[in-house]
């Protein structure tokens, strides 16, 4: 049942400074409201627990895509539509563009933000595996200062993150080092569009002198958090890409992920699909 709307408060401070002031008050009583595409679903279902929201949609400091020699920095309010349209992202970070293209429908892509996808922390979200495989870093800002967090250490448990209630995610930084890299992204869902992932797989890698190099693998919907698979990566790094290596990697991936059966899929299906996608990625790398 829809929540009782008058019991909620939404304020729109005119500046970033005033927004951070509000977030620092009342011990976490206020939460950011970006595109609202996750929050409004909870409101409609009568399951939105927090009552006080700060609209951040108009904060210019959280917008824009900046490109330097070493990094691409995306403001937290970057929408999926903006991701897809950006030429440097298309060329160097195609998995992020594909994730954006396969997220929701056009209305969601126009309104949903990358920052909201990250902080909503759904294990089934589609951008996080791509961001993990691209070794993203997060810029967090609060009244007391700024800090950077490796995205691989941001998710600590189901919906638990390395972010304080007084902090905003300001931006997502992607290192530019895509020369010779292969990119492999697959979202497996019930339909081609408007489906929540059963498994989401993102990986990059390259072959140097016959050996696997620079490999990074991340999965969604197979653990309580979007998961970077460090042990599987370690088993592949420096190895010849042959059936023995593939078999070892599959054993390690089986141990690293912890898929469950739920309304969308079963544990066995998720495990089998994850292994198939790993094998497909490695065969394409070869
Ligand atoms: C019909 C529909 C289809 C969808 N399809 C997909 C899909 O295919 N794949 C997918 O991954 N998701 C999907 N989603 C989920 C949603 O659209 C995305 O997660 C979206 O990116 C959320 O962004 P937002 O700006 O709307 O977040 P909001 O709803 O505004 O916020 C989400 C959470 O993040 C917090 N937050 C937002 N921005 C910040 C910030 N800068 N700093 C700190 N905290 C912040 C909020 O407080 C809130 O807890 C879908 C949703 C709907 C309704």
PDB file of N, CA, C and O in Angstrom, residues 47-88:
ATOM      1  N   UNK A  47       7.035   1.214   1.809  1.00  0.00           N
ATOM      2  CA  UNK A  47       8.187   0.624   2.506  1.00  0.00           C
ATOM      3  C   UNK A  47       9.360   1.592   2.611  1.00  0.00           C
ATOM      4  O   UNK A  47      10.510   1.175   2.656  1.00  0.00           O
ATOM      5  N   UNK A  48       9.055   2.885   2.581  1.00  0.00           N
ATOM      6  CA  UNK A  48      10.138   3.876   2.660  1.00  0.00           C
ATOM      7  C   UNK A  48      10.305   4.287   4.124  1.00  0.00           C
ATOM      8  O   UNK A  48       9.489   5.039   4.659  1.00  0.00           O
ATOM      9  N   UNK A  49      11.361   3.778   4.798  1.00  0.00           N
ATOM     10  CA  UNK A  49      11.440   3.971   6.245  1.00  0.00           C
ATOM     11  C   UNK A  49      11.790   5.396   6.669  1.00  0.00           C
ATOM     12  O   UNK A  49      11.194   5.924   7.604  1.00  0.00           O
ATOM     13  N   UNK A  50      12.765   6.011   5.982  1.00  0.00           N
ATOM     14  CA  UNK A  50      13.170   7.353   6.398  1.00  0.00           C
ATOM     15  C   UNK A  50      12.098   8.373   6.013  1.00  0.00           C
ATOM     16  O   UNK A  50      11.438   8.219   4.984  1.00  0.00           O
ATOM     17  N   UNK A  51      11.980   9.413   6.811  1.00  0.00           N
ATOM     18  CA  UNK A  51      10.905  10.392   6.579  1.00  0.00           C
ATOM     19  C   UNK A  51      11.421  11.699   5.982  1.00  0.00           C
ATOM     20  O   UNK A  51      10.658  12.444   5.390  1.00  0.00           O
ATOM     21  N   UNK A  52      12.720  11.990   6.166  1.00  0.00           N
ATOM     22  CA  UNK A  52      13.235  13.319   5.795  1.00  0.00           C
ATOM     23  C   UNK A  52      14.245  13.211   4.659  1.00  0.00           C
ATOM     24  O   UNK A  52      15.264  12.524   4.797  1.00  0.00           O
ATOM     25  N   UNK A  53      13.991  13.915   3.559  1.00  0.00           N
ATOM     26  CA  UNK A  53      14.848  13.824   2.377  1.00  0.00           C
ATOM     27  C   UNK A  53      15.348  15.196   1.929  1.00  0.00           C
ATOM     28  O   UNK A  53      14.632  16.198   2.029  1.00  0.00           O
ATOM     29  N   UNK A  54      16.584  15.181   1.438  1.00  0.00           N
ATOM     30  CA  UNK A  54      17.210  16.389   0.901  1.00  0.00           C
ATOM     31  C   UNK A  54      17.341  16.198  -0.602  1.00  0.00           C
ATOM     32  O   UNK A  54      18.047  15.290  -1.053  1.00  0.00           O
ATOM     33  N   UNK A  55      16.695  17.042  -1.347  1.00  0.00           N
ATOM     34  CA  UNK A  55      16.779  16.960  -2.812  1.00  0.00           C
ATOM     35  C   UNK A  55      18.156  17.441  -3.264  1.00  0.00           C
ATOM     36  O   UNK A  55      18.551  18.575  -2.988  1.00  0.00           O
ATOM     37  N   UNK A  56      18.896  16.567  -3.961  1.00  0.00           N
ATOM     38  CA  UNK A  56      20.234  16.967  -4.424  1.00  0.00           C
ATOM     39  C   UNK A  56      20.263  17.152  -5.947  1.00  0.00           C
ATOM     40  O   UNK A  56      21.310  17.438  -6.521  1.00  0.00           O
ATOM     41  N   UNK A  57      19.129  16.963  -6.604  1.00  0.00           N
ATOM     42  CA  UNK A  57      19.056  16.950  -8.079  1.00  0.00           C
ATOM     43  C   UNK A  57      19.632  18.227  -8.707  1.00  0.00           C
ATOM     44  O   UNK A  57      20.183  18.199  -9.798  1.00  0.00           O
ATOM     45  N   UNK A  58      19.515  19.372  -7.998  1.00  0.00           N
ATOM     46  CA  UNK A  58      19.922  20.649  -8.599  1.00  0.00           C
ATOM     47  C   UNK A  58      21.360  21.045  -8.276  1.00  0.00           C
ATOM     48  O   UNK A  58      21.789  22.143  -8.630  1.00  0.00           O
ATOM     49  N   UNK A  59      22.114  20.183  -7.629  1.00  0.00           N
ATOM     50  CA  UNK A  59      23.471  20.582  -7.227  1.00  0.00           C
ATOM     51  C   UNK A  59      24.459  20.392  -8.388  1.00  0.00           C
ATOM     52  O   UNK A  59      24.810  19.264  -8.735  1.00  0.00           O
ATOM     53  N   UNK A  60      24.906  21.504  -8.934  1.00  0.00           N
ATOM     54  CA  UNK A  60      25.804  21.452 -10.106  1.00  0.00           C
ATOM     55  C   UNK A  60      27.115  20.738  -9.781  1.00  0.00           C
ATOM     56  O   UNK A  60      27.728  20.121 -10.645  1.00  0.00           O
ATOM     57  N   UNK A  61      27.550  20.833  -8.501  1.00  0.00           N
ATOM     58  CA  UNK A  61      28.832  20.220  -8.106  1.00  0.00           C
ATOM     59  C   UNK A  61      28.790  18.694  -8.249  1.00  0.00           C
ATOM     60  O   UNK A  61      29.832  18.041  -8.233  1.00  0.00           O
ATOM     61  N   UNK A  62      27.610  18.126  -8.366  1.00  0.00           N
ATOM     62  CA  UNK A  62      27.478  16.666  -8.484  1.00  0.00           C
ATOM     63  C   UNK A  62      27.170  16.257  -9.924  1.00  0.00           C
ATOM     64  O   UNK A  62      26.803  15.116 -10.199  1.00  0.00           O
ATOM     65  N   UNK A  63      27.300  17.225 -10.846  1.00  0.00           N
ATOM     66  CA  UNK A  63      26.965  16.930 -12.250  1.00  0.00           C
ATOM     67  C   UNK A  63      28.213  17.000 -13.124  1.00  0.00           C
ATOM     68  O   UNK A  63      29.245  17.483 -12.724  1.00  0.00           O
ATOM     69  N   UNK A  64      28.072  16.505 -14.339  1.00  0.00           N
ATOM     70  CA  UNK A  64      29.119  16.679 -15.342  1.00  0.00           C
ATOM     71  C   UNK A  64      30.081  15.501 -15.415  1.00  0.00           C
ATOM     72  O   UNK A  64      30.242  14.746 -14.456  1.00  0.00           O
ATOM     73  N   UNK A  65      30.670  15.358 -16.596  1.00  0.00           N
ATOM     74  CA  UNK A  65      31.666  14.298 -16.823  1.00  0.00           C
ATOM     75  C   UNK A  65      32.958  14.998 -17.237  1.00  0.00           C
ATOM     76  O   UNK A  65      32.997  15.687 -18.255  1.00  0.00           O
ATOM     77  N   UNK A  66      33.986  14.845 -16.389  1.00  0.00           N
ATOM     78  CA  UNK A  66      35.250  15.552 -16.637  1.00  0.00           C
ATOM     79  C   UNK A  66      36.304  14.544 -17.106  1.00  0.00           C
ATOM     80  O   UNK A  66      36.443  13.480 -16.506  1.00  0.00           O
ATOM     81  N   UNK A  67      37.021  14.917 -18.170  1.00  0.00           N
ATOM     82  CA  UNK A  67      38.038  13.999 -18.709  1.00  0.00           C
ATOM     83  C   UNK A  67      39.419  14.642 -18.572  1.00  0.00           C
ATOM     84  O   UNK A  67      39.632  15.766 -19.009  1.00  0.00           O
ATOM     85  N   UNK A  68      40.335  13.943 -17.906  1.00  0.00           N
ATOM     86  CA  UNK A  68      41.732  14.381 -17.867  1.00  0.00           C
ATOM     87  C   UNK A  68      42.569  13.281 -18.515  1.00  0.00           C
ATOM     88  O   UNK A  68      42.041  12.250 -18.929  1.00  0.00           O
ATOM     89  N   UNK A  69      43.899  13.497 -18.576  1.00  0.00           N
ATOM     90  CA  UNK A  69      44.753  12.478 -19.193  1.00  0.00           C
ATOM     91  C   UNK A  69      44.650  11.138 -18.466  1.00  0.00           C
ATOM     92  O   UNK A  69      44.726  10.079 -19.079  1.00  0.00           O
ATOM     93  N   UNK A  70      44.476  11.200 -17.135  1.00  0.00           N
ATOM     94  CA  UNK A  70      44.541   9.953 -16.364  1.00  0.00           C
ATOM     95  C   UNK A  70      43.172   9.373 -15.990  1.00  0.00           C
ATOM     96  O   UNK A  70      43.064   8.170 -15.757  1.00  0.00           O
ATOM     97  N   UNK A  71      42.141  10.231 -15.904  1.00  0.00           N
ATOM     98  CA  UNK A  71      40.858   9.742 -15.375  1.00  0.00           C
ATOM     99  C   UNK A  71      39.665  10.335 -16.119  1.00  0.00           C
ATOM    100  O   UNK A  71      39.758  11.423 -16.698  1.00  0.00           O
ATOM    101  N   UNK A  72      38.542   9.617 -16.025  1.00  0.00           N
ATOM    102  CA  UNK A  72      37.242  10.209 -16.335  1.00  0.00           C
ATOM    103  C   UNK A  72      36.489  10.273 -14.999  1.00  0.00           C
ATOM    104  O   UNK A  72      36.393   9.262 -14.294  1.00  0.00           O
ATOM    105  N   UNK A  73      36.005  11.468 -14.654  1.00  0.00           N
ATOM    106  CA  UNK A  73      35.283  11.640 -13.395  1.00  0.00           C
ATOM    107  C   UNK A  73      33.830  11.983 -13.684  1.00  0.00           C
ATOM    108  O   UNK A  73      33.542  12.987 -14.341  1.00  0.00           O
ATOM    109  N   UNK A  74      32.939  11.119 -13.205  1.00  0.00           N
ATOM    110  CA  UNK A  74      31.510  11.313 -13.456  1.00  0.00           C
ATOM    111  C   UNK A  74      30.857  11.834 -12.180  1.00  0.00           C
ATOM    112  O   UNK A  74      30.967  11.194 -11.119  1.00  0.00           O
ATOM    113  N   UNK A  75      30.188  12.989 -12.258  1.00  0.00           N
ATOM    114  CA  UNK A  75      29.429  13.476 -11.113  1.00  0.00           C
ATOM    115  C   UNK A  75      28.405  12.425 -10.714  1.00  0.00           C
ATOM    116  O   UNK A  75      27.874  11.703 -11.565  1.00  0.00           O
ATOM    117  N   UNK A  76      28.107  12.365  -9.416  1.00  0.00           N
ATOM    118  CA  UNK A  76      27.191  11.319  -8.923  1.00  0.00           C
ATOM    119  C   UNK A  76      25.815  11.418  -9.576  1.00  0.00           C
ATOM    120  O   UNK A  76      25.100  10.425  -9.679  1.00  0.00           O
ATOM    121  N   UNK A  77      25.438  12.631 -10.026  1.00  0.00           N
ATOM    122  CA  UNK A  77      24.108  12.793 -10.630  1.00  0.00           C
ATOM    123  C   UNK A  77      24.084  12.486 -12.131  1.00  0.00           C
ATOM    124  O   UNK A  77      23.077  12.727 -12.794  1.00  0.00           O
ATOM    125  N   UNK A  78      25.186  11.974 -12.655  1.00  0.00           N
ATOM    126  CA  UNK A  78      25.208  11.600 -14.073  1.00  0.00           C
ATOM    127  C   UNK A  78      24.128  10.546 -14.335  1.00  0.00           C
ATOM    128  O   UNK A  78      24.055   9.530 -13.627  1.00  0.00           O
ATOM    129  N   UNK A  79      23.294  10.807 -15.334  1.00  0.00           N
ATOM    130  CA  UNK A  79      22.209   9.862 -15.635  1.00  0.00           C
ATOM    131  C   UNK A  79      22.706   8.799 -16.631  1.00  0.00           C
ATOM    132  O   UNK A  79      23.737   8.972 -17.289  1.00  0.00           O
ATOM    133  N   UNK A  80      21.915   7.755 -16.775  1.00  0.00           N
ATOM    134  CA  UNK A  80      22.251   6.692 -17.733  1.00  0.00           C
ATOM    135  C   UNK A  80      22.247   7.234 -19.165  1.00  0.00           C
ATOM    136  O   UNK A  80      23.052   6.802 -19.992  1.00  0.00           O
ATOM    137  N   UNK A  81      21.362   8.164 -19.441  1.00  0.00           N
ATOM    138  CA  UNK A  81      21.315   8.773 -20.776  1.00  0.00           C
ATOM    139  C   UNK A  81      22.623   9.519 -21.057  1.00  0.00           C
ATOM    140  O   UNK A  81      23.190   9.421 -22.145  1.00  0.00           O
ATOM    141  N   UNK A  82      23.110  10.242 -20.040  1.00  0.00           N
ATOM    142  CA  UNK A  82      24.371  10.988 -20.214  1.00  0.00           C
ATOM    143  C   UNK A  82      25.554  10.042 -20.369  1.00  0.00           C
ATOM    144  O   UNK A  82      26.471  10.307 -21.149  1.00  0.00           O
ATOM    145  N   UNK A  83      25.542   8.940 -19.636  1.00  0.00           N
ATOM    146  CA  UNK A  83      26.626   7.948 -19.777  1.00  0.00           C
ATOM    147  C   UNK A  83      26.679   7.455 -21.218  1.00  0.00           C
ATOM    148  O   UNK A  83      27.736   7.443 -21.860  1.00  0.00           O
ATOM    149  N   UNK A  84      25.522   7.061 -21.752  1.00  0.00           N
ATOM    150  CA  UNK A  84      25.483   6.466 -23.102  1.00  0.00           C
ATOM    151  C   UNK A  84      25.936   7.439 -24.187  1.00  0.00           C
ATOM    152  O   UNK A  84      26.463   7.030 -25.215  1.00  0.00           O
ATOM    153  N   UNK A  85      25.695   8.745 -23.944  1.00  0.00           N
ATOM    154  CA  UNK A  85      25.967   9.744 -24.987  1.00  0.00           C
ATOM    155  C   UNK A  85      27.419  10.214 -25.000  1.00  0.00           C
ATOM    156  O   UNK A  85      27.828  10.927 -25.917  1.00  0.00           O
ATOM    157  N   UNK A  86      28.216   9.826 -23.997  1.00  0.00           N
ATOM    158  CA  UNK A  86      29.544  10.441 -23.868  1.00  0.00           C
ATOM    159  C   UNK A  86      30.584   9.708 -24.732  1.00  0.00           C
ATOM    160  O   UNK A  86      30.815   8.504 -24.552  1.00  0.00           O
ATOM    161  N   UNK A  87      31.271  10.415 -25.635  1.00  0.00           N
ATOM    162  CA  UNK A  87      32.169   9.727 -26.569  1.00  0.00           C
ATOM    163  C   UNK A  87      33.345   9.016 -25.902  1.00  0.00           C
ATOM    164  O   UNK A  87      33.724   7.926 -26.342  1.00  0.00           O
ATOM    165  N   UNK A  88      33.915   9.588 -24.853  1.00  0.00           N
ATOM    166  CA  UNK A  88      35.064   8.925 -24.203  1.00  0.00           C
ATOM    167  C   UNK A  88      34.592   7.660 -23.470  1.00  0.00           C
ATOM    168  O   UNK A  88      35.266   6.624 -23.498  1.00  0.00           O
TER     169      UNK A  88
END
